[in-house]
Short mmCIF file of C-alpha atoms and ligand atoms in Angstrom, two decimals:
data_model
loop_
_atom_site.label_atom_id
_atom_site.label_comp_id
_atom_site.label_asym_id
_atom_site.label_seq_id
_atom_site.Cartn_x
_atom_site.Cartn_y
_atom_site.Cartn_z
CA UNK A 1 7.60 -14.99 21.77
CA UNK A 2 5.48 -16.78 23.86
CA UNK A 3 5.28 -20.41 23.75
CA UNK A 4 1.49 -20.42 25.58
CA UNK A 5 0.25 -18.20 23.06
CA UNK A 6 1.81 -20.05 19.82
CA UNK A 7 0.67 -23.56 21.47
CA UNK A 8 -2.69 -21.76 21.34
CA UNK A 9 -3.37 -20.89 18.29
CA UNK A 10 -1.71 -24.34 16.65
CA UNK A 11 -4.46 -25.78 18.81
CA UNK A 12 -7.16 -23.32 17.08
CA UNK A 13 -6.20 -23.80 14.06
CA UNK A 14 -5.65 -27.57 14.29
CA UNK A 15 -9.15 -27.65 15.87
CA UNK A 16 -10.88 -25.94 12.94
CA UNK A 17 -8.36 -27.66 10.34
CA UNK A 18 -11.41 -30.79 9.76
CA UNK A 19 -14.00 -27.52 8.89
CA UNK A 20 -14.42 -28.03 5.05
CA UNK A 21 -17.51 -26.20 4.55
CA UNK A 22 -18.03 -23.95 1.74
CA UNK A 23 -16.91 -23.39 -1.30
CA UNK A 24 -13.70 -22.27 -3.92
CA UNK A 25 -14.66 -18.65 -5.54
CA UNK A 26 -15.37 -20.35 -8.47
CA UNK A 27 -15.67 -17.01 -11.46
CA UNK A 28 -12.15 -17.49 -11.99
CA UNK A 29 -9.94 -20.40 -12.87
CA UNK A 30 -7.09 -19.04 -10.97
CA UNK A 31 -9.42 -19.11 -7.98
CA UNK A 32 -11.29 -22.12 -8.63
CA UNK A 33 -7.94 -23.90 -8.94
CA UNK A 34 -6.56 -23.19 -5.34
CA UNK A 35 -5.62 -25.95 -2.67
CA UNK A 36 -8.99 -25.95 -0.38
CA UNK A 37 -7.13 -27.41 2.16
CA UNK A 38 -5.12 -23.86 2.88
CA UNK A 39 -5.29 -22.70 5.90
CA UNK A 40 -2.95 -19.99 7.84
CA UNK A 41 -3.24 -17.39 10.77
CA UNK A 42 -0.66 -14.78 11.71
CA UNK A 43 -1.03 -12.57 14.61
CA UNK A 44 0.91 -9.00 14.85
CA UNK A 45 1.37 -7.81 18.18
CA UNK A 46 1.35 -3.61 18.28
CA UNK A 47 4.50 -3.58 18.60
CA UNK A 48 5.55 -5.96 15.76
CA UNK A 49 6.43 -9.33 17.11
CA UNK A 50 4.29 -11.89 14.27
CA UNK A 51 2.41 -15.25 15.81
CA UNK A 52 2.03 -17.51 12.96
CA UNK A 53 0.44 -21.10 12.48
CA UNK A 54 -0.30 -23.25 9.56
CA UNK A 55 0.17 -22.02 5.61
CA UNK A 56 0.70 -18.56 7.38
CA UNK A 57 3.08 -17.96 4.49
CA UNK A 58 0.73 -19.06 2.09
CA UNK A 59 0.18 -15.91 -1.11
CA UNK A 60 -3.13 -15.58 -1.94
CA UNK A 61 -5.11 -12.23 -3.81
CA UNK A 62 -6.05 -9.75 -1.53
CA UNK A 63 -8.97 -9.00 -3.57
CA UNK A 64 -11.74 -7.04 -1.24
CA UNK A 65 -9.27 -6.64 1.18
CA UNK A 66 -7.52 -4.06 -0.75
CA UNK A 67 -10.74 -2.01 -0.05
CA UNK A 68 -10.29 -0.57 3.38
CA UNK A 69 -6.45 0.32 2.09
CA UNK A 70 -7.20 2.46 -1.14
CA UNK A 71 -10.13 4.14 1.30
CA UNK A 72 -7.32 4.73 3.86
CA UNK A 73 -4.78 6.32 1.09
CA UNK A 74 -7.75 8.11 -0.51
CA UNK A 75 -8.79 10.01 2.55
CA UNK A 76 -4.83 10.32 2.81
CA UNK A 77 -4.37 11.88 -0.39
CA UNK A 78 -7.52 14.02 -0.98
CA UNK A 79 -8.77 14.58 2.95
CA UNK A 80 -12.51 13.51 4.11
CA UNK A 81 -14.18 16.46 2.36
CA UNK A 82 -13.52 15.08 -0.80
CA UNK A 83 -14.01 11.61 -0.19
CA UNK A 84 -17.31 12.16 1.45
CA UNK A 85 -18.98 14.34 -1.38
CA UNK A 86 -18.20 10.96 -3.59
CA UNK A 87 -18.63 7.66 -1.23
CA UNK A 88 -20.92 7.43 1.98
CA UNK A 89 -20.89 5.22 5.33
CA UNK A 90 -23.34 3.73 5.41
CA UNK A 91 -23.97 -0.31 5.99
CA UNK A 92 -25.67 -1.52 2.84
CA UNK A 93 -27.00 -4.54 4.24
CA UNK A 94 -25.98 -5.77 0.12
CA UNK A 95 -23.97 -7.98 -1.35
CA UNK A 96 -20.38 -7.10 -2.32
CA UNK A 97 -21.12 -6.50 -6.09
CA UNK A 98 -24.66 -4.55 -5.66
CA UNK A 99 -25.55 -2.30 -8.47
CA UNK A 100 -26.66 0.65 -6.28
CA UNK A 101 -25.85 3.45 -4.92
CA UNK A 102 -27.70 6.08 -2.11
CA UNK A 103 -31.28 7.00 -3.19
CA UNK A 104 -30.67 10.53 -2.21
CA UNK A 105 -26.62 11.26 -2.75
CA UNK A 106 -26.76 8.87 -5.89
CA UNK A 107 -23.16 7.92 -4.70
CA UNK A 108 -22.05 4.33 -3.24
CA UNK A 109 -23.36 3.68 0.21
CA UNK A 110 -19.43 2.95 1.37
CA UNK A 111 -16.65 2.16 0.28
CA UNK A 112 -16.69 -1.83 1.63
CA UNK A 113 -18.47 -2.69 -1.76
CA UNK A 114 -17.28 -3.01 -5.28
CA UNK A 115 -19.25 0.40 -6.08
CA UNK A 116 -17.76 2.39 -3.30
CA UNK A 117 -14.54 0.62 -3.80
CA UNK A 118 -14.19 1.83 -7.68
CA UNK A 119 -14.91 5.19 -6.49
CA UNK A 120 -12.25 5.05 -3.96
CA UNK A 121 -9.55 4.35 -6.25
CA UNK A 122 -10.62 7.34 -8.58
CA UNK A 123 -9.75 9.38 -6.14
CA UNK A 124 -6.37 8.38 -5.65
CA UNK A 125 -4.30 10.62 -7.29
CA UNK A 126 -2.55 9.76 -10.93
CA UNK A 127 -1.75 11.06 -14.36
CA UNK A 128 -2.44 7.69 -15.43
CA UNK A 129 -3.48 4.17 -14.38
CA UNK A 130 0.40 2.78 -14.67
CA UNK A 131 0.78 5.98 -11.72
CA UNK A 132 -2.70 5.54 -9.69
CA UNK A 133 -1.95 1.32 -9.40
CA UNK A 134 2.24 2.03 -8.28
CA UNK A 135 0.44 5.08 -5.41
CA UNK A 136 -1.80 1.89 -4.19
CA UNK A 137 0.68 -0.83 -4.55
CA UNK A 138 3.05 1.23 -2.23
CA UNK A 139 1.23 1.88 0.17
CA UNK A 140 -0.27 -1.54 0.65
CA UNK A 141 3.60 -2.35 0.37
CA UNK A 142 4.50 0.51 3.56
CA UNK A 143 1.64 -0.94 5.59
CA UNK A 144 2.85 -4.20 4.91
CA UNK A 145 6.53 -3.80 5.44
CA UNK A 146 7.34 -5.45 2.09
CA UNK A 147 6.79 -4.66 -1.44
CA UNK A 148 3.50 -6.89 -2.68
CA UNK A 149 3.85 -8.59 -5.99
CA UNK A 150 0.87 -8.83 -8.44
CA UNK A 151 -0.81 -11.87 -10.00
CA UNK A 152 -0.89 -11.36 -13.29
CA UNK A 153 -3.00 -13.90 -14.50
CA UNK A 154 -5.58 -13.11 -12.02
CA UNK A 155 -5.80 -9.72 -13.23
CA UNK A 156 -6.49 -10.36 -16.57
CA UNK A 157 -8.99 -12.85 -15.86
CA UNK A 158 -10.89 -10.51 -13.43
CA UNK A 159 -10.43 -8.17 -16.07
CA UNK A 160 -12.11 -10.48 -18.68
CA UNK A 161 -14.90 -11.59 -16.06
CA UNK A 162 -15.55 -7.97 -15.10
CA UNK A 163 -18.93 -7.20 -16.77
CA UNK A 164 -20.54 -6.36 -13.08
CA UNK A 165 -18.48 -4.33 -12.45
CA UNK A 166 -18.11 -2.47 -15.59
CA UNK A 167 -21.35 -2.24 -14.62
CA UNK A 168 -21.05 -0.43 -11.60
CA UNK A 169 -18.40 1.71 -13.37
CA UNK A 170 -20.67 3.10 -16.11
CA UNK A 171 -23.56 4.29 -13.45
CA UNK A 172 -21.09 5.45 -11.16
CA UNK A 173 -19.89 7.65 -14.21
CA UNK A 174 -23.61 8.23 -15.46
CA UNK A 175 -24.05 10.13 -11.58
CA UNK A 176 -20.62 11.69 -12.01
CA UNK A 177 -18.57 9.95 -9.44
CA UNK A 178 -16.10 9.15 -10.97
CA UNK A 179 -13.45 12.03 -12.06
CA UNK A 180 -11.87 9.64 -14.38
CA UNK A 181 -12.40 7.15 -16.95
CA UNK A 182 -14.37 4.19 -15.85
CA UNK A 183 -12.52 1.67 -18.10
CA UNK A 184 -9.00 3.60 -16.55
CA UNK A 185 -10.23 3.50 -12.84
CA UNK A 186 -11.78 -0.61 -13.72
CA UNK A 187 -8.42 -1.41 -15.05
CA UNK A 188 -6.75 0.12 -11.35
CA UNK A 189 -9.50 -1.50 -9.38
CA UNK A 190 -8.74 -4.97 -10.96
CA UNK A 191 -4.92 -4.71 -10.25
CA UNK A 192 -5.43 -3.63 -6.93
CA UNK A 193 -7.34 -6.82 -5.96
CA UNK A 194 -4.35 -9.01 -7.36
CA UNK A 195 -1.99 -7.94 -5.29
CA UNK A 196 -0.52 -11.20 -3.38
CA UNK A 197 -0.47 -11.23 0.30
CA UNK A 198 0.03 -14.13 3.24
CA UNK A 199 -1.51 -13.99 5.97
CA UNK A 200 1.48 -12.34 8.01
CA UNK A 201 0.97 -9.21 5.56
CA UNK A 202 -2.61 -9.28 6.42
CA UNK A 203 -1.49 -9.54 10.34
CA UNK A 204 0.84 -6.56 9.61
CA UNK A 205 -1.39 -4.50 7.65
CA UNK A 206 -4.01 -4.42 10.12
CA UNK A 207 -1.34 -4.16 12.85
CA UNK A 208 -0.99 -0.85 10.69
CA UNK A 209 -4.20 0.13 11.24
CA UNK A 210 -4.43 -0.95 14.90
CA UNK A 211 -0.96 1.35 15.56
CA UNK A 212 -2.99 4.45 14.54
CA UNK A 213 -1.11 4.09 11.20
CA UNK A 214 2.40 3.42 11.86
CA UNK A 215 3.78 -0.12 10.89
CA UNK A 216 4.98 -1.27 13.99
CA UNK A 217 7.72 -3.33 12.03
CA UNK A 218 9.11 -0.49 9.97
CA UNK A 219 8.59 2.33 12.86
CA UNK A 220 7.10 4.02 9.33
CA UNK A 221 4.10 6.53 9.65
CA UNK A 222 1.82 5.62 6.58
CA UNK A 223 -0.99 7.29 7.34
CA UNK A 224 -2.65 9.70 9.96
CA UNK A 225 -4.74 8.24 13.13
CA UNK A 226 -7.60 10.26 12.15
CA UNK A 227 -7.84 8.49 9.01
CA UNK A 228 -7.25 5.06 10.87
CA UNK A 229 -10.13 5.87 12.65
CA UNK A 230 -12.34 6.44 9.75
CA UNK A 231 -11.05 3.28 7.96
CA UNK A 232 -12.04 1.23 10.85
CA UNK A 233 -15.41 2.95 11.09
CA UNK A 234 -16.29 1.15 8.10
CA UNK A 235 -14.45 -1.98 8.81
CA UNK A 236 -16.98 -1.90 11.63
CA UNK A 237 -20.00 -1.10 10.33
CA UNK A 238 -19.65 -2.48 6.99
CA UNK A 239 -16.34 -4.92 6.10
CA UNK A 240 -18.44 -7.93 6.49
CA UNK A 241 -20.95 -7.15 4.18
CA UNK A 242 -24.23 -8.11 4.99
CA UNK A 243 -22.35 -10.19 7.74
CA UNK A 244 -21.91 -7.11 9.05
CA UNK A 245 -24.10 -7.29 12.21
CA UNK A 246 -23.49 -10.73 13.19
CA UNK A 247 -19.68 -10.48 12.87
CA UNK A 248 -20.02 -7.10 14.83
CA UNK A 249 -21.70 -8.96 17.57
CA UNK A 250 -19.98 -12.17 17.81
CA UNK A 251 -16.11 -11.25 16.71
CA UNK A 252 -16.33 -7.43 17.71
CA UNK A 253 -13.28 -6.72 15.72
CA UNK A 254 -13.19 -4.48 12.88
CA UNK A 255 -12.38 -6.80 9.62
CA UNK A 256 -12.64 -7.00 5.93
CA UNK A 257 -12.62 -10.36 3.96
CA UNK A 258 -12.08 -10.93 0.23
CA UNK A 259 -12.52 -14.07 -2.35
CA UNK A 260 -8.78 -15.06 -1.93
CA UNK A 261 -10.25 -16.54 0.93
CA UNK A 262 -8.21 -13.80 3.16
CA UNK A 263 -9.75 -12.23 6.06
CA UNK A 264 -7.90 -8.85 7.81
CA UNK A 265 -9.10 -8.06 11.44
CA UNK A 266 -8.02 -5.21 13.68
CA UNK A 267 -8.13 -4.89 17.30
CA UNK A 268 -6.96 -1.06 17.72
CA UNK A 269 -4.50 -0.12 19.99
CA UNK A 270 -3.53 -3.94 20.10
CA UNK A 271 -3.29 -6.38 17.48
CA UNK A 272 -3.30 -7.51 13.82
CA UNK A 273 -4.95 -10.15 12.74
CA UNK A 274 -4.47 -12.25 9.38
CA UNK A 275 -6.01 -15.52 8.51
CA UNK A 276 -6.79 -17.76 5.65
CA UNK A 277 -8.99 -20.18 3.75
CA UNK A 278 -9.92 -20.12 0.89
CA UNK A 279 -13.49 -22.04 1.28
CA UNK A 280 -16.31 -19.22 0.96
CA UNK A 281 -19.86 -18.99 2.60
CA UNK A 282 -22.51 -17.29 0.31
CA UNK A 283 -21.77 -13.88 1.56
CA UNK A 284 -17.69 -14.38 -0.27
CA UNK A 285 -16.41 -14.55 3.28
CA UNK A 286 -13.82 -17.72 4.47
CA UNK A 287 -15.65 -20.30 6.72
CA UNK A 288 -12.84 -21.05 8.69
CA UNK A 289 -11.65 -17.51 8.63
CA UNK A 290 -14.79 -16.14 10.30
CA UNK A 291 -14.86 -18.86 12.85
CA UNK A 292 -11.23 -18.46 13.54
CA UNK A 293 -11.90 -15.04 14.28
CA UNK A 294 -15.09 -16.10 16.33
CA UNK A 295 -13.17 -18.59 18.40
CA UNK A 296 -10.31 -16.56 18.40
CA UNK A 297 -12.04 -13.21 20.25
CA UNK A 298 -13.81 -15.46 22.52
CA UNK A 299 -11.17 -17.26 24.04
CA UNK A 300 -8.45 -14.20 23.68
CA UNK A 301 -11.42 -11.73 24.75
CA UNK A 302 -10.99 -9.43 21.95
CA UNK A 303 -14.26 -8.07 21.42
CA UNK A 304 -13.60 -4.19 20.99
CA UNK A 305 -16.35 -3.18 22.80
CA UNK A 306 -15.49 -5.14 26.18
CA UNK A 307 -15.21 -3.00 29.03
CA UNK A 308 -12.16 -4.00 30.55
CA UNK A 309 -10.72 -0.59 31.56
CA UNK A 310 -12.12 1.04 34.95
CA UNK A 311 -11.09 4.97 34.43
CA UNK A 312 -11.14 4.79 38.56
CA UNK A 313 -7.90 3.20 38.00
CA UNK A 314 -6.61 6.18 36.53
CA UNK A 315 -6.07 8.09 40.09
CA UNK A 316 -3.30 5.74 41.38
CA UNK A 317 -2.83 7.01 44.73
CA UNK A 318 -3.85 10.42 46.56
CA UNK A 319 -1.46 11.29 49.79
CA UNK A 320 -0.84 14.73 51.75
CA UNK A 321 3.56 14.50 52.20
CA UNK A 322 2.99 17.88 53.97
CA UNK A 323 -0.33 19.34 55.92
CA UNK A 324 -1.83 21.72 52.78
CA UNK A 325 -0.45 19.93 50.08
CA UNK A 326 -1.68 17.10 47.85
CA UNK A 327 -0.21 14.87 46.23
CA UNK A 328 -2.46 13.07 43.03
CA UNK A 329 -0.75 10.15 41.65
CA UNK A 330 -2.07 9.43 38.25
CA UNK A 331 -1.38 6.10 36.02
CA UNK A 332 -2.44 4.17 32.81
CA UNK A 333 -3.81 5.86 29.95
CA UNK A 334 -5.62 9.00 30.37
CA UNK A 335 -8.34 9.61 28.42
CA UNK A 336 -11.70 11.56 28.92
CA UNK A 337 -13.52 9.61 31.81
CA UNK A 338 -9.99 9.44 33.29
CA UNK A 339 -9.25 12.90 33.18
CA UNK A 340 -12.77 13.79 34.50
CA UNK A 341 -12.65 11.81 37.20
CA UNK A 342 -9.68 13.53 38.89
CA UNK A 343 -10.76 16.75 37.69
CA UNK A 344 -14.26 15.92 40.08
CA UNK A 345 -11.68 14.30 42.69
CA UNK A 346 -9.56 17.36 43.46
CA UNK A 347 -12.87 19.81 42.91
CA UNK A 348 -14.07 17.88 45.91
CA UNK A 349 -11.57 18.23 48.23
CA UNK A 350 -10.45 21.77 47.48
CA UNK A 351 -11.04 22.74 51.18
CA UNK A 352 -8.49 20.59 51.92
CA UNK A 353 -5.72 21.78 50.88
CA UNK A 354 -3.67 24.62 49.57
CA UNK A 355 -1.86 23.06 46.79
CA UNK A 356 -2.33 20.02 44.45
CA UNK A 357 0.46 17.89 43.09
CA UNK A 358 -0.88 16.14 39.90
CA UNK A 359 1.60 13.67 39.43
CA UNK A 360 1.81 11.86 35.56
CA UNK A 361 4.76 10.35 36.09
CA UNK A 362 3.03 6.97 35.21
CA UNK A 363 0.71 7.88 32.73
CA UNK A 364 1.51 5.97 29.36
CA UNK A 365 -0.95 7.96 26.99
CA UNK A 366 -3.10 10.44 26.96
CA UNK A 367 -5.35 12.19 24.48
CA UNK A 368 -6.30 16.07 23.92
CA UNK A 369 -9.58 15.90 25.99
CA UNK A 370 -7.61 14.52 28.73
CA UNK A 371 -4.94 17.80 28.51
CA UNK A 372 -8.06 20.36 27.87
CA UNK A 373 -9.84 18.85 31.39
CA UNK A 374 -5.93 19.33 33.51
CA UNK A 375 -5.65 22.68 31.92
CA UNK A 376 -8.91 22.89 33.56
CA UNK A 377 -8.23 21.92 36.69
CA UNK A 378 -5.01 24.05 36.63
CA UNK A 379 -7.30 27.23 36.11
CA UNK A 380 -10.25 25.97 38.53
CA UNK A 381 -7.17 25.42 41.25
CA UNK A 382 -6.29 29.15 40.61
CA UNK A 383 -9.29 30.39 40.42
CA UNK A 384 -10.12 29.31 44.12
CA UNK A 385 -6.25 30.75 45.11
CA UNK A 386 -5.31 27.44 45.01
CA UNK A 387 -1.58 26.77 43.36
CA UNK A 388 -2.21 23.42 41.30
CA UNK A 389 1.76 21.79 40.12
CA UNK A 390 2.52 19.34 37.70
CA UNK A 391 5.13 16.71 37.75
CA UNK A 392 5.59 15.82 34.50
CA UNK A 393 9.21 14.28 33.43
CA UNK A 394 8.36 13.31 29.94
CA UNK A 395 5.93 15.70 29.07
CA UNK A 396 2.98 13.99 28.12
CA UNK A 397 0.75 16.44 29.34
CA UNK A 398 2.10 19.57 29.27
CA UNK A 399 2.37 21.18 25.23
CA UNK A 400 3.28 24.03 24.49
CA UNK A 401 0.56 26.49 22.51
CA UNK A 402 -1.37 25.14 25.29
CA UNK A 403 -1.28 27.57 27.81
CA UNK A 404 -1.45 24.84 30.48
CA UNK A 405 -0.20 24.59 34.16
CA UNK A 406 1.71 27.56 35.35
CA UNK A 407 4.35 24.95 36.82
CA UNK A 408 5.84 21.87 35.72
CA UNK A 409 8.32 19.62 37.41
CA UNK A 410 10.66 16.60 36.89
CA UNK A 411 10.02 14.74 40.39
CA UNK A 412 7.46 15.31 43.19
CA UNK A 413 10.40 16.34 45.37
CA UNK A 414 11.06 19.31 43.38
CA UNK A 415 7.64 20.32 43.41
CA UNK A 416 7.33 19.93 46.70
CA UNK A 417 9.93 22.43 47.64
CA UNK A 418 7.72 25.00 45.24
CA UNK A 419 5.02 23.96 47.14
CA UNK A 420 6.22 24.61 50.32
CA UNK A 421 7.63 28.29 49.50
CA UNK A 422 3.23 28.44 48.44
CA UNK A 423 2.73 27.52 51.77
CA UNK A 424 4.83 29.69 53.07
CA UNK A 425 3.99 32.69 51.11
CA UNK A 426 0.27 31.96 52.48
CA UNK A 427 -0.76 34.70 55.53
CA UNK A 428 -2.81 32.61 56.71
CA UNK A 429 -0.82 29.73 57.04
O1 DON B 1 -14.68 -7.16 -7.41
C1 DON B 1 -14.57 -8.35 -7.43
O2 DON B 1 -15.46 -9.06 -7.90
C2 DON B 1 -13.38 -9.10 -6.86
N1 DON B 1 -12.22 -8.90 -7.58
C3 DON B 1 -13.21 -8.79 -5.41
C4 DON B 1 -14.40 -9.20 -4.65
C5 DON B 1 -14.19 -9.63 -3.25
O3 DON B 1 -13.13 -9.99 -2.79
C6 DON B 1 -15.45 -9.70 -2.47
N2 DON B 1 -15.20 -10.08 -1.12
N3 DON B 1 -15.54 -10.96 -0.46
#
């Protein structure tokens, strides 16, 4: 732990602890009756370690929150095919509960509001509703890295209170969305937004997402990265409601908020974010959630779309240990611009030598665009009768299946001596 960042955020939330704008979601008594005063933050690192400060441990409903989860396990369960022909992606620019759908598709715009929300958790696969709820409520459960217990009495009241969206149901079913029955999917839907979580499950769930879906607590894969990605896609453009823009711009974190006063923000690769308070603006997100987030990517620099990472970084060092060979040090994570970069660096100078040395030693990650454009280089090297070698102790960029570089090595010594015999072998030389 470190004590700079805990004193931190104590001094955040301390600062914004006086806020008392807003309002209680008041269509329920169980949420009318909550302490306003409430206020928690938890922080998951990616790789588990959980900042918290204030009612952190505080249960609350997840309500809307659950939304980005059931989308998560329905593209899970059924794949994107399926899931697209029935919910779109598109920003709304409506409020939560909107009685719409897509003029054209006559299906929900996404799956951030109540309409695209019930259709997600048709989808979800189960004989019955007792089946469909336990599928959610464990997965929730694996991305939090605890099993979540249900509120009862918020349930039934939602269930009571539910005319809008038995509303949305019924034309849902009246353009054949849903699969199921809507009073059976309703029922799911309404038991999937009671589910109690704190803010550290929030902080853990979307350190979840932000791990590409592995729970960096339980080391558990819950879901696939390409589904990750998707989810977040819509946390972007849409978790905020008509918020959307303005939290895009100012927070730059992909989020979704809920009337529980819970707020769940991702920053991918990085972080987990979980905060609440229960006072609500007049879009049904928390005051003092949204400006925690606000203050909190400001000062920590969280915005996703900062450009912090220089892909020149990527080629760590370049040196010739022997006249006619060279040696390309690479570091960091190597992704596309990285990757293209020293594919443009050794094209350059391929008069000037005989062979190249990439050396990934020191790269941390890399992605399959990156391994297509070395592959590349491999066959542009031979190509030009050039003898390209790879030191590569851990294997991050050679695969098999691949049909990659024609040499790989453990140290740069090793390939050097490879390199040499090259050399040698060379008339010319
Ligand atoms: O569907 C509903 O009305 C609620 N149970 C959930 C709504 C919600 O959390 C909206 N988010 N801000």
């Amino acid at each position: 732990m470190s004590e700079l960042v805990q004193r931190y955020l104590d001094e955040v939330v301390g600062e914004l602890a006086g806020v008392t704008d807003g309002a209680l979601a008041d269509y329920i008594p169980e949420l009318a009756e909550v302490d306003p005063a409430g206020f928690g933050l938890a922080i998951s690192s990616s790789d588990g370690y959980v900042y918290e400060s204030g009612d952190a441990r505080t249960e609350f409903t997840i309500q809307s929150i659950s939304k980005p989860f059931t989308y998560a396990l329905a593209l899970d369960q059924v794949g994107e095919d399926i899931v697209d022909s029935k919910i779109g992606v598109e920003p709304s620019g409506e409020a939560f509960n909107e009685i719409s759908v897509d003029d054209t598709t006559k299906t929900p715009k996404n799956p951030m509001i109540n309409a695209g929300a019930i259709a997600a958790v048709a989808l979800v696969p189960g004989v019955s509703p007792d089946e469909r709820f336990d599928t959610i409520r464990e997965f929730y459960s694996a991305c939090a890295g605890r099993r979540l217990d249900f509120d009862e009495d918020v349930y039934r009241s939602e269930k009571a209170t539910g005319s809008r969206n038995r509303a949305i149901a019924y034309m849902l079913d009246s353009f054949g969305v849903l699969a199921d029955d809507p009073d059976d999917v309703l029922d799911v839907y309404f038991r999937q937004c009671s589910l109690r979580v704190t803010s550290v499950d929030l902080a853990r769930m979307g350190a979840t997402l932000a791990r590409g879906g592995i729970n960096p607590q339980t080391g558990r894969r819950v879901t696939s990265t390409r589904v990750v990605q998707r989810t977040l896609s819509v946390m972007v453009t849409c978790g905020m409601y008509n918020a959307a823009g303005d939290w895009v711009s100012a927070v730059g974190l992909p989020a979704k908020s809920g009337v529980g006063g819970g707020i769940v923000a991702v920053l991918p690769g990085q972080l987990g974010i979980g905060v609440y308070s229960p006072l609500l603006d007049a879009r049904g997100n928390s005051v003092r959630g949204v400006l925690l987030c606000r203050n909190l990517s400001e000062r920590l620099g969280l915005h996703f779309l900062t450009v912090s990472r220089e892909s020149r970084s990527t080629v760590r060092a370049i040196y010739e240990p022997t006249p006619g060979i060279r040696v390309y040090e690479l570091h960091g994570d190597l992704m596309f611009a990285g990757a293209e970069q020293v594919a443009r660096t050794v094209q350059r100078n391929l008069d000037e030598f005989e062979v190249a040395i990439v050396d990934v030693t020191r790269v941390d990650d890399i992605n399959d665009s990156a391994r297509d454009l070395l592959a590349e280089v491999s066959r542009s090297l031979r190509d030009a009768g050039k003898q390209g070698l790879v030191v590569d102790p851990d294997r991050v960029v050679i695969r098999t299946g691949r049909g990659y570089h024609d040499s790989v090595f453990s140290t740069v010594e090793d390939a050097l001596v490879t390199g040499e015999k090259v050399l040698r072998a060379k008339p010319t030389l």
